[in-house]
Short mmCIF file of C-alpha atoms in Angstrom, two decimals:
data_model
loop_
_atom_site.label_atom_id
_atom_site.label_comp_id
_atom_site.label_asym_id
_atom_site.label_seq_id
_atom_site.Cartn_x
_atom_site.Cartn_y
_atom_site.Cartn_z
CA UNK A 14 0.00 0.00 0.00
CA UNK A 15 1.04 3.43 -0.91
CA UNK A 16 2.31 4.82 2.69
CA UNK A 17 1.01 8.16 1.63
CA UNK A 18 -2.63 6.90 1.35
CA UNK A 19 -2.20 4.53 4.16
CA UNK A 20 -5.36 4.11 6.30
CA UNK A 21 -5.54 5.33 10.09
CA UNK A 22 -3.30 3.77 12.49
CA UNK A 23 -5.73 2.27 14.90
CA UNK A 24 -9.03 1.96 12.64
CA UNK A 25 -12.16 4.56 12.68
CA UNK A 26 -13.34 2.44 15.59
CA UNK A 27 -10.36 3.23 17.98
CA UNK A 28 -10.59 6.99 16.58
CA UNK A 29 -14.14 7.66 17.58
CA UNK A 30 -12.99 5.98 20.70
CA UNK A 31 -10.55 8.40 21.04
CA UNK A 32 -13.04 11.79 20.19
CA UNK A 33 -15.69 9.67 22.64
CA UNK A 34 -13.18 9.54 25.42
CA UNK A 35 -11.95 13.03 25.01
CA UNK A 36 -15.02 15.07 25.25
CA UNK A 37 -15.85 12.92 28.21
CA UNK A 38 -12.51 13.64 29.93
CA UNK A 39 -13.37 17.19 29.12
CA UNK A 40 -16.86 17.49 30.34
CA UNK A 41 -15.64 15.90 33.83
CA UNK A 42 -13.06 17.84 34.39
CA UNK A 43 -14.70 21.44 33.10
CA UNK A 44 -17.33 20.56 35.60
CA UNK A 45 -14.34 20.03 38.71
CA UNK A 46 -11.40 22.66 37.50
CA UNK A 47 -10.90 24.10 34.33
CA UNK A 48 -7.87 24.83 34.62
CA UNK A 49 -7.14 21.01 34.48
CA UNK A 50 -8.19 20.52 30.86
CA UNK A 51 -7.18 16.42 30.11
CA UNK A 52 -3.99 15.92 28.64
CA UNK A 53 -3.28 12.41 26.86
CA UNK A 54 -0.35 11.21 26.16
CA UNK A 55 0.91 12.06 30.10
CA UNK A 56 0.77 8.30 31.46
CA UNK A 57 4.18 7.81 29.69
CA UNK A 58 6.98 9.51 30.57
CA UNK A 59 7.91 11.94 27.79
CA UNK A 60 10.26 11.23 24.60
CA UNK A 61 13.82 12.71 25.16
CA UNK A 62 13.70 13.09 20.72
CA UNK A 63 16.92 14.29 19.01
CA UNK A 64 19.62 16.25 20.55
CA UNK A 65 20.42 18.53 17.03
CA UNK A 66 23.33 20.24 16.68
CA UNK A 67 24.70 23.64 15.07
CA UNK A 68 25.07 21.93 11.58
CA UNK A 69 22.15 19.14 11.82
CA UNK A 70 19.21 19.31 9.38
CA UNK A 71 15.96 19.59 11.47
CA UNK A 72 13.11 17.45 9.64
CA UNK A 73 10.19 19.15 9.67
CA UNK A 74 6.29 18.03 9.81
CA UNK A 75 3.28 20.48 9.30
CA UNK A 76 0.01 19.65 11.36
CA UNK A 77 -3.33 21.78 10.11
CA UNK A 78 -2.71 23.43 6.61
CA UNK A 79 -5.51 25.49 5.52
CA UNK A 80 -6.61 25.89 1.97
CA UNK A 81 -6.48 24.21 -0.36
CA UNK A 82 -4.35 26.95 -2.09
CA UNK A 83 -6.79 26.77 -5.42
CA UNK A 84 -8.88 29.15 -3.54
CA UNK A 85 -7.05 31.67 -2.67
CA UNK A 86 -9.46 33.45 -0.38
CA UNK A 87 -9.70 30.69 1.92
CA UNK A 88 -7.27 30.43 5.20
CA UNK A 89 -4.23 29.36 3.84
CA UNK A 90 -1.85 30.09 7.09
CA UNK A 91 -0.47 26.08 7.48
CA UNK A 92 0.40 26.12 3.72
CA UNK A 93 1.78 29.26 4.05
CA UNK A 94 4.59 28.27 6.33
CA UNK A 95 4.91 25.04 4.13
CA UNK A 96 5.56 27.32 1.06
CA UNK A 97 7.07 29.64 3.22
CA UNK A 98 9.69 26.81 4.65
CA UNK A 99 10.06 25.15 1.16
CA UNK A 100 11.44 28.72 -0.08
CA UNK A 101 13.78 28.93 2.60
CA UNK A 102 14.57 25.01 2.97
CA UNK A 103 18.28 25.45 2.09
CA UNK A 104 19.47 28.36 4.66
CA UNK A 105 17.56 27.19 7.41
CA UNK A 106 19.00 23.32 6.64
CA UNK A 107 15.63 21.44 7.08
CA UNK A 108 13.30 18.76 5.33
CA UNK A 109 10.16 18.76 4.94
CA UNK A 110 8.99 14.99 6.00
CA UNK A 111 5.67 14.92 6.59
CA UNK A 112 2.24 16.71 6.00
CA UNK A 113 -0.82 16.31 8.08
CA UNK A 114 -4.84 17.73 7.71
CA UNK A 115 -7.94 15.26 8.51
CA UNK A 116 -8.95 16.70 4.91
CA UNK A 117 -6.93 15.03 2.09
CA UNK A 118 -7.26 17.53 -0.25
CA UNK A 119 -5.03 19.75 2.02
CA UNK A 120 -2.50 17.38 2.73
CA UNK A 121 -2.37 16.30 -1.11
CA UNK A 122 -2.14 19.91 -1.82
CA UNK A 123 0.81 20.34 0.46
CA UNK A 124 2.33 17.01 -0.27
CA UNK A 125 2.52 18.58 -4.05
CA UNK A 126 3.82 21.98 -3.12
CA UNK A 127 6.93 20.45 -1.22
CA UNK A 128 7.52 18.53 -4.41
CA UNK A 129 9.79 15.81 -3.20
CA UNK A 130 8.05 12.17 -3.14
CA UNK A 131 9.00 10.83 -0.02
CA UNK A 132 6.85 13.00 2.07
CA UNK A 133 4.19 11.50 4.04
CA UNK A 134 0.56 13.00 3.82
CA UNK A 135 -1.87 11.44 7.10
CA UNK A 136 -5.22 12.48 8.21
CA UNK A 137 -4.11 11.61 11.65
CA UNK A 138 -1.73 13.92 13.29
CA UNK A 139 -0.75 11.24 16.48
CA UNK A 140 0.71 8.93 13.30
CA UNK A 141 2.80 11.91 11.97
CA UNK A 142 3.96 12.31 15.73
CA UNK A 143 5.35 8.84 16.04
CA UNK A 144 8.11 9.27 13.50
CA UNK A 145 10.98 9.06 15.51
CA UNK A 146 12.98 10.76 12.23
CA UNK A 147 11.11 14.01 12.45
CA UNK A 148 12.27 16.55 14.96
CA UNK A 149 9.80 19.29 15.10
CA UNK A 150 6.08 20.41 14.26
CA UNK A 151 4.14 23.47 13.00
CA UNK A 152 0.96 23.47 14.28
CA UNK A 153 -1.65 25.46 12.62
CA UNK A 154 -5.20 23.88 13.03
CA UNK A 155 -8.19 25.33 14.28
CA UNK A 156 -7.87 27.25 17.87
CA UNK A 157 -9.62 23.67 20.04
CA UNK A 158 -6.49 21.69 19.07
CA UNK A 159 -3.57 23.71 19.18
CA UNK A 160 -3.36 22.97 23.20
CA UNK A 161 -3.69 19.01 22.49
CA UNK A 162 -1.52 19.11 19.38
CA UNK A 163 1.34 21.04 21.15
CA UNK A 164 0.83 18.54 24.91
CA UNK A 165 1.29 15.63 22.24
CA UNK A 166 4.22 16.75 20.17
CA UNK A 167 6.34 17.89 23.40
CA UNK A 168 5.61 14.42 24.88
CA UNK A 169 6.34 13.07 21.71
CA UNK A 170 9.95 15.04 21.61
CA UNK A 171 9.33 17.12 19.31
CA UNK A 172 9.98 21.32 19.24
CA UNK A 173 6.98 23.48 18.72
CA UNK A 174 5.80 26.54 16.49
CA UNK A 175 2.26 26.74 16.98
CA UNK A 176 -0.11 29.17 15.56
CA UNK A 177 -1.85 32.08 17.28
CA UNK A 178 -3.49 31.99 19.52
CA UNK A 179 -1.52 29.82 21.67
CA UNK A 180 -4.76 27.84 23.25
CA UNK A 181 -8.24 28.53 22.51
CA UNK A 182 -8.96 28.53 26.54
CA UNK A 183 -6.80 29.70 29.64
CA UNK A 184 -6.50 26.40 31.52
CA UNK A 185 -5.17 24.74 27.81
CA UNK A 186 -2.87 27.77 28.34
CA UNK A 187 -0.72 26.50 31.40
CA UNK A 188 -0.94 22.84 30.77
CA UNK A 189 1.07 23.98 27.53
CA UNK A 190 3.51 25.95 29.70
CA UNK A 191 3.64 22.87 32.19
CA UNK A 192 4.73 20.50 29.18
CA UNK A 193 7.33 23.05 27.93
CA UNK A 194 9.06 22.92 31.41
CA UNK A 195 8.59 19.21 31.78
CA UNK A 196 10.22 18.53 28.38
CA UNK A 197 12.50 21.36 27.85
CA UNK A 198 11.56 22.00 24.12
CA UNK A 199 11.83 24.83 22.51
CA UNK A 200 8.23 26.30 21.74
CA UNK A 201 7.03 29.33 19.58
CA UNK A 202 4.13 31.30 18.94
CA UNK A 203 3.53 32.36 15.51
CA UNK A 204 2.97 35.80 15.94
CA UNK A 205 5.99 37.39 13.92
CA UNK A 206 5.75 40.72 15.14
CA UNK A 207 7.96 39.23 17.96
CA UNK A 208 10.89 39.13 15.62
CA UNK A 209 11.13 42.10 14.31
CA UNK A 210 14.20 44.38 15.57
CA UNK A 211 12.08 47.34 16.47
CA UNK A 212 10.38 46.01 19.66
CA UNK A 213 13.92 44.69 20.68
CA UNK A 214 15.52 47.57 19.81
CA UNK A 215 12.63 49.60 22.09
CA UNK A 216 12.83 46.87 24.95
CA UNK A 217 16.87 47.99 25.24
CA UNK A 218 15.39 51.55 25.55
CA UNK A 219 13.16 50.93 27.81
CA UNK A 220 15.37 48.77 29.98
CA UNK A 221 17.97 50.99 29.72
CA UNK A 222 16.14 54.16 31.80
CA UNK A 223 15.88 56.23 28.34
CA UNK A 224 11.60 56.78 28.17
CA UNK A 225 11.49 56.58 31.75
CA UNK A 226 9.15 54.46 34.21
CA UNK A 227 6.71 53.02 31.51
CA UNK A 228 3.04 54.67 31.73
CA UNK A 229 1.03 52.79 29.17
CA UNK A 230 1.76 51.46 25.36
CA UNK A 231 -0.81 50.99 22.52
CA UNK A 232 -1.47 49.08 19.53
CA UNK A 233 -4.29 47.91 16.74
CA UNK A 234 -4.77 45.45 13.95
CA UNK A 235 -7.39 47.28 12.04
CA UNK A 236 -9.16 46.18 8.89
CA UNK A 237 -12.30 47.06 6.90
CA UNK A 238 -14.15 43.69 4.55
CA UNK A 239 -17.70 45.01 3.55
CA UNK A 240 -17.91 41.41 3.06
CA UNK A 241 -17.44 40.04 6.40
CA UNK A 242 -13.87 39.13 7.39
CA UNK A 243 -13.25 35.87 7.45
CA UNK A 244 -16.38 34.94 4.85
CA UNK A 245 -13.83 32.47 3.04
CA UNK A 246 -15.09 30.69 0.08
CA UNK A 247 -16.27 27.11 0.75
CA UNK A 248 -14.81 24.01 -0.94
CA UNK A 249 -17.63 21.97 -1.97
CA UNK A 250 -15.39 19.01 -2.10
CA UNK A 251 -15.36 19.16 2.24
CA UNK A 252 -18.28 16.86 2.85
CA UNK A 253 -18.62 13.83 5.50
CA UNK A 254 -17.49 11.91 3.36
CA UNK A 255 -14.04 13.59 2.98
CA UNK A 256 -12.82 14.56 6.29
CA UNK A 257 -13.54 13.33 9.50
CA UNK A 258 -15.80 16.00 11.38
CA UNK A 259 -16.42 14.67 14.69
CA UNK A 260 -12.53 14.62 14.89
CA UNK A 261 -12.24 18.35 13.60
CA UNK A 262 -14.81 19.18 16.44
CA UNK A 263 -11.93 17.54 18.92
CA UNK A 264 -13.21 18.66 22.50
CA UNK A 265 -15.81 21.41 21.62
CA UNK A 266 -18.85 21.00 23.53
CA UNK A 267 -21.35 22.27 21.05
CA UNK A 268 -21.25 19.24 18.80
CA UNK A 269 -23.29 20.44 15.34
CA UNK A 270 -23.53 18.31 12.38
CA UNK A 271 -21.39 18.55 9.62
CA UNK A 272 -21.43 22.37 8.33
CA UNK A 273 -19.18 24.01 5.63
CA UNK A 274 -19.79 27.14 7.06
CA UNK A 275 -18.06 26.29 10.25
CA UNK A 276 -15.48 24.68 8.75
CA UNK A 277 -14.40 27.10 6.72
CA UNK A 278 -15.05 30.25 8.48
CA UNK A 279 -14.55 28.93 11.89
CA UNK A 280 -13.50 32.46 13.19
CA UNK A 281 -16.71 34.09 12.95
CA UNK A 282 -17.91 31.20 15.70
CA UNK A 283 -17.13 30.92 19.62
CA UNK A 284 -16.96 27.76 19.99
CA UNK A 285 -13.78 27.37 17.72
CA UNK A 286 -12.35 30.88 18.01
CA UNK A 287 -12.40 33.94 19.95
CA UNK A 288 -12.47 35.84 16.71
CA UNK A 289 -10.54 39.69 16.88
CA UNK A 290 -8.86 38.26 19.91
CA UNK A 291 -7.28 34.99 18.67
CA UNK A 292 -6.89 36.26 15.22
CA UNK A 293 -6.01 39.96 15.15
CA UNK A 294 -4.57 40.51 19.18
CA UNK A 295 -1.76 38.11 19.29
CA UNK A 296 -0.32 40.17 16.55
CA UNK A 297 -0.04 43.07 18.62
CA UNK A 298 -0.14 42.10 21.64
CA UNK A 299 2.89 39.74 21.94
CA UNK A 300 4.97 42.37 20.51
CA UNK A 301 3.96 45.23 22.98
CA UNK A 302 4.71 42.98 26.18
CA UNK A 303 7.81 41.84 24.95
CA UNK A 304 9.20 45.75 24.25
CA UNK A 305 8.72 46.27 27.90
CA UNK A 306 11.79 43.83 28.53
CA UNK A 307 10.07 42.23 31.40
CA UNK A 308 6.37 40.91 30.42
CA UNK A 309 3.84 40.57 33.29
CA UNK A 310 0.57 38.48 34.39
CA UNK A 311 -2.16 40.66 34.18
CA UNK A 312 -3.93 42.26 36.98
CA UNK A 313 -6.80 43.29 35.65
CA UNK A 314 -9.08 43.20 32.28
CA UNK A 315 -11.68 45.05 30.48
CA UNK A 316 -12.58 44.29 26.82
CA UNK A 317 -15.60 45.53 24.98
CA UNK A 318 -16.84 44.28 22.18
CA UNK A 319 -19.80 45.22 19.55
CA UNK A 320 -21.16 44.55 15.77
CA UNK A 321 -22.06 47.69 14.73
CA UNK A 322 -22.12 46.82 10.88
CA UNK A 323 -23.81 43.24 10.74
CA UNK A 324 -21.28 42.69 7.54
CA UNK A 325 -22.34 39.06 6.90
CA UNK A 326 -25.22 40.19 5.22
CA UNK A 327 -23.34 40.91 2.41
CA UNK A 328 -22.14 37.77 1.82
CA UNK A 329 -25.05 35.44 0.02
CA UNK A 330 -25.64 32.48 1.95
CA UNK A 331 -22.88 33.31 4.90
CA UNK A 332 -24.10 32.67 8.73
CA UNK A 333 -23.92 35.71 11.27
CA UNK A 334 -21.04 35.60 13.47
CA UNK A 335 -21.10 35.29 16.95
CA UNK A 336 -17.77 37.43 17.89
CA UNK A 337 -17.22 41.10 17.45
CA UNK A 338 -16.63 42.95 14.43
CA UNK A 339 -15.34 45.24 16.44
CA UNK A 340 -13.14 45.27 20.26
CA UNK A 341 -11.09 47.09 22.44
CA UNK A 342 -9.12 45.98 25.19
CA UNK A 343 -7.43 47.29 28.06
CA UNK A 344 -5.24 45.49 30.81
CA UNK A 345 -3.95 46.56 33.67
CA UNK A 346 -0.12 45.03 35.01
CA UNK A 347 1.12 44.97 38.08
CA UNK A 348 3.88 47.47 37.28
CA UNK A 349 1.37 50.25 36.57
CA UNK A 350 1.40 49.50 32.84
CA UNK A 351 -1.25 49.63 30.96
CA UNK A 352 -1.51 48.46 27.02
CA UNK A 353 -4.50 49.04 25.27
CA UNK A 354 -5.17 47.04 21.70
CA UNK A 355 -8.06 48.06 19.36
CA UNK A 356 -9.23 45.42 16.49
CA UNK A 357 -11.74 45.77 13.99
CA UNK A 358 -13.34 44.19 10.92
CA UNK A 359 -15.47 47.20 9.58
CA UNK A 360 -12.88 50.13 10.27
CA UNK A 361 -8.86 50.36 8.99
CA UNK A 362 -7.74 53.76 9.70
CA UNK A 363 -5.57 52.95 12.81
CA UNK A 364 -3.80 55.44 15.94
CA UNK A 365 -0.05 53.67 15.28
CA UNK A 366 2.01 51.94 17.53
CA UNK A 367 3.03 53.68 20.51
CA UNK A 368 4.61 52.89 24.26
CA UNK A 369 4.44 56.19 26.36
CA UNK A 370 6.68 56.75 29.47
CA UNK A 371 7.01 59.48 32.07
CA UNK A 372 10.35 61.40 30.16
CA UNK A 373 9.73 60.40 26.56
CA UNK A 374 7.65 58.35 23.70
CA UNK A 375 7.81 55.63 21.51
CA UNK A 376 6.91 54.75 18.33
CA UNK A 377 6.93 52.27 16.04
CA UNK A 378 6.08 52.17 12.58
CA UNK A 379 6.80 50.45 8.96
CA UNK A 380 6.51 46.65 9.91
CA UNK A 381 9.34 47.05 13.01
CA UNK A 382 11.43 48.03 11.03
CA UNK A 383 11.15 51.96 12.37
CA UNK A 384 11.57 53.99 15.92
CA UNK A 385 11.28 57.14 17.05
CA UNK A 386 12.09 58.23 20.46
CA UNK A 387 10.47 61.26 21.52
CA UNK A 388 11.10 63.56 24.51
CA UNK A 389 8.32 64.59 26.80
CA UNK A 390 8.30 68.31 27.04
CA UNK A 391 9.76 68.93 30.92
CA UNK A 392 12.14 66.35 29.59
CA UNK A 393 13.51 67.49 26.55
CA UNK A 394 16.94 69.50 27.47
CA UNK A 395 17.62 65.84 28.64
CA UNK A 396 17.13 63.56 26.35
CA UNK A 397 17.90 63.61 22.82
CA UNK A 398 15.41 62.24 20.23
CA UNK A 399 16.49 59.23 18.37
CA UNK A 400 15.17 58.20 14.48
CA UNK A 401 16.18 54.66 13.27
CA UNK A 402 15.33 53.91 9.89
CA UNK A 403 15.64 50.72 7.50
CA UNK A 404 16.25 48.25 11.35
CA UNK A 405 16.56 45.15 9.94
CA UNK A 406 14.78 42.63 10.13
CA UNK A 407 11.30 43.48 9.66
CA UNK A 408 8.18 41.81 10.32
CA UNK A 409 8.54 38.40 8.48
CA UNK A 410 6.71 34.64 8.80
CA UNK A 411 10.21 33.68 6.93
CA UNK A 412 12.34 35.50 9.73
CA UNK A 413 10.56 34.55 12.65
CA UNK A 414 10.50 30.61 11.50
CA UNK A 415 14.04 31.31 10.99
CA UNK A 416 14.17 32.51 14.65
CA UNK A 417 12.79 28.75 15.82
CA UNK A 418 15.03 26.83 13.82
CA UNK A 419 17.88 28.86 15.73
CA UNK A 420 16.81 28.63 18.64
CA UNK A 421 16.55 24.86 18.38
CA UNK A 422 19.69 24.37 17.59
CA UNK A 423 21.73 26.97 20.10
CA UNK A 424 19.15 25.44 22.51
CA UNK A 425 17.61 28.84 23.58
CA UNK A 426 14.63 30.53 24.07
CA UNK A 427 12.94 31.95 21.08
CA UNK A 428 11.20 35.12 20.52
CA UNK A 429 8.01 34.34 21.24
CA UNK A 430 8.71 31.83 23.64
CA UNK A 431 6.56 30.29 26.62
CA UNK A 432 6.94 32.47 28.94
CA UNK A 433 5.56 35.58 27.03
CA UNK A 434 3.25 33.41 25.33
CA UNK A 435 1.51 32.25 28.23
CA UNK A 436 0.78 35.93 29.77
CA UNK A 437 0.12 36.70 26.73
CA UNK A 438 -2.57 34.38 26.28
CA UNK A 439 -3.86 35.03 29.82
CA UNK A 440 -4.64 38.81 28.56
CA UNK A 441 -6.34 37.11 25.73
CA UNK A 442 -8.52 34.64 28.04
CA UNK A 443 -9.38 37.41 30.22
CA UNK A 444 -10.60 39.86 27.73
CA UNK A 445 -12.68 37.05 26.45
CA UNK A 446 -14.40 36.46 29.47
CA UNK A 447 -14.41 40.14 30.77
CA UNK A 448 -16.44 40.93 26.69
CA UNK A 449 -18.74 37.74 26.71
CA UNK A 450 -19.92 37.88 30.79
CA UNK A 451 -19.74 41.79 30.75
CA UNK A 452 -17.05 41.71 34.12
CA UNK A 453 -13.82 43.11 34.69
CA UNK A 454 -11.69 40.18 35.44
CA UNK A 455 -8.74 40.35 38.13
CA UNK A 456 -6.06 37.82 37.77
CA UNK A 457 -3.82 36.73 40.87
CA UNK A 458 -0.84 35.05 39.07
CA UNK A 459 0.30 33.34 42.36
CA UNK A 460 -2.97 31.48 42.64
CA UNK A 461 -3.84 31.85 39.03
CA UNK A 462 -7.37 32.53 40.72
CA UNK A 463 -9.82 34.64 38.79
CA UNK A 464 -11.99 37.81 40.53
CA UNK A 465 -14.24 40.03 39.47
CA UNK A 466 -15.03 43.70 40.34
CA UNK A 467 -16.37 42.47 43.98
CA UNK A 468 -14.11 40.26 44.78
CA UNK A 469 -16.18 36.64 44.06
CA UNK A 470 -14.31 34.35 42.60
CA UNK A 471 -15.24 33.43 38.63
CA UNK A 472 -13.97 30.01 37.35
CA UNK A 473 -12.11 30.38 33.82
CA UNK A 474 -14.41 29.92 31.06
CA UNK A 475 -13.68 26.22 28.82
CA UNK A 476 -14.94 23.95 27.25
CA UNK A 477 -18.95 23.72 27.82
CA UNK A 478 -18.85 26.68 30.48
CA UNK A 479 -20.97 28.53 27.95
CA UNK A 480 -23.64 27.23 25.53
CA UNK A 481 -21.44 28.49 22.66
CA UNK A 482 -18.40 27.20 23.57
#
């Protein structure tokens, strides 16, 4: 049998098994702590996988890969980094050994972009994790299995780039972080911003004494689709028959029947995506907390969020979204920082990127690679202003993959690395919960409890907590 067409490892039997025992393990423990979401894979101890050194290829395997590139409006982001990758192969010294999506026609896709016949297409990303050959994984599925995609890799010895946002829920969140520590891979986010050299060349600033004590940054990811963002165009080749849906659904509680519309535009619905907030935020938000040099838990979060245009009424046949077209969030650290984010659909015009302290300003423009330091007015016969042009590099997918393939060899953290990602993501979590149950939510990062405005304590939202979730 062709090994690229092989069937699943364990039978559909043992795979429904698998989804059966997975939403059960879910329900149980949502309804006792969520932030104890299960984690399979954790009754073994984990793989120790290849040590790689400063001259070793790194074989690569992609799990989730969007597409299929023949439409070119539909979410492409998993074959991006594949063509991405493929374009870069020789620099970076990697192969590209295996492809993975539980709908062939994206892994055949892939499979043919990479070009080379010996890589392996499954429909079953545990099977791609048990090649012992391949030493790390790009994860970009939906938001629901990023947390048990990355658990499973790490365990499996693999490193880790997955996709934004890092965990669709908060408790997914820190059993991510636990598994980092417990394995010591090297883990990435894929929000890019992270590697450009403005926000590094700011966090020197700023770490340095030269804006003074840090008062309160902001940032956007602004866009404006008539249409409806994220109104992809549906493959009519996606049926039942093609991919495996109750898989796809993976631990969401609100099981629905088989529905292009979901599949496709997943972001417009809550129980797959937070929408602005795991699309749009990371982007901005990962790079802000890293130029402070020091990124904090958050104390406290307000996020408001509204669909003042009702775009999906342009687009024939397309269901209305449950998230915002529209949000703006505001957390609170316990350094006195504050960072603000705005994200819309329906509006583009954006205020810039900008990190305000008490003796000057900072901004940052032209896809990082741009900074301008400017003096506050009592301050300015002390500090001089500062204009760096052409910093290299620049926002890039192709730089900050780059980044992780350094950082797994030199064995070091990478830009967007665990520890920013996960107080990243609790900002994200937070503002979730804070828009959907109208609260301000209060973080203690000691106890990792959750309080809101009075002081009662409010369980993290997860899986089933809501009805649309």
């Amino acid at each position: 049998m062709d090994q690229n067409n092989e069937p699943s490892l364990t039978g559909a039997e043992t795979r429904r098994n698998f989804i059966k025992k997975a939403a059960t393990a879910a329900a149980v423990v949502a309804a006792t702590n969520p932030f104890k979401t299960p984690v399979y894979g954790q009754s073994s101890a984990p793989s120790a996988g290849r040590v790689i050194g400063a001259n070793d290829r790194i074989a690569v395997g992609y799990i989730g890969l969007g597409g299929p590139p023949s439409l070119t409006d539909c979410p492409a982001m998993g074959l991006a980094h594949v063509n991405s990758q493929k374009s870069h192969a020789g620099e970076n010294n990697i192969v590209q050994a295996a492809v993975c999506d539980l709908y062939k026609t994206r892994y055949e896709h892939a499979r043919s972009e990479i070009g080379t016949s010996d890589v392996v297409g499954y429909d079953d990303y545990r099977r791609l994790l048990e090649r012992k050959d391949i030493d790390a994984v790009l994860i970009a599925t939906h938001d629901p299995w990023h947390a048990q995609c990355s658990i499973d890799a790490l365990q499996a010895g693999k490193h880790v780039y997955c996709e934004k946002p890092m965990t669709r829920y908060l408790g997914e969140a820190f059993q991510v972080y636990d598994a980092v520590k417990r394995t010591g891979k090297v883990f990435q986010v894929g929000s890019q911003g992270c590697s450009a050299a403005a926000w590094h060349k700011a966090a020197e600033l700023i770490q340095g004494g030269k804006i003074g004590k840090l008062v309160w940054g902001q940032g956007y990811y602004c866009r404006n689709n008539p249409k409806g963002e994220w109104n992809y165009r549906i493959d009519d080749g996606a049926t039942p028959e093609t991919l495996n849906w109750n898989m796809w659904l993976g631990p969401v509680h609100k099981k629905v029947p088989f529905n292009p519309d979901h599949f496709f535009r997943w972001r417009k619905f809550y129980p797959y995506c937070t929408g602005l907030l795991g699309d749009l935020v990371p982007h901005r938000l990962l790079p802000l907390m890293l130029a402070t040099g020091s990124p904090e838990f958050p104390k406290r979060v307000v996020c408001t969020g509204t669909k003042p245009v009702g775009t999906d009424r342009n687009t024939p046949g397309a269901l209305e979204r449950d998230v915002p077209e529209h949000i703006e969030l505001l957390a609170e650290f316990p350094s006195g920082l504050t960072l603000t984010i705005v994200s819309s659909t329906v509006s583009a015009t954006s205020p810039g990127f900008v990190i305000y302290g008490h003796q000057a300003t900072l901004k940052i423009g032209d896809a990082g690679n741009r900074l301008e330091l400017v003096p506050e007015r009592p301050f300015a016969d002390e500090i001089d202003p500062i204009t760096m042009d052409g910093l290299e590099p620049h926002e890039d997918v192709g730089v900050h993959e780059k980044n992780w393939f350094d950082s797994i060899r030199a064995n070091k953290k990478p830009n967007a690395d665990i520890e920013l990602a996960v107080r990243a993501q609790t900002v994200i979590s937070l503002a979730e919960m804070a828009q959907r149950l109208n609260m301000t939510c209060l973080f203690d990062e000691k106890t990792r409890k959750i309080t809101d405005g009075s002081g009662k304590e409010v369980k993290a939202i997860t899986y089933g907590t809501l009805e649309l979730s």
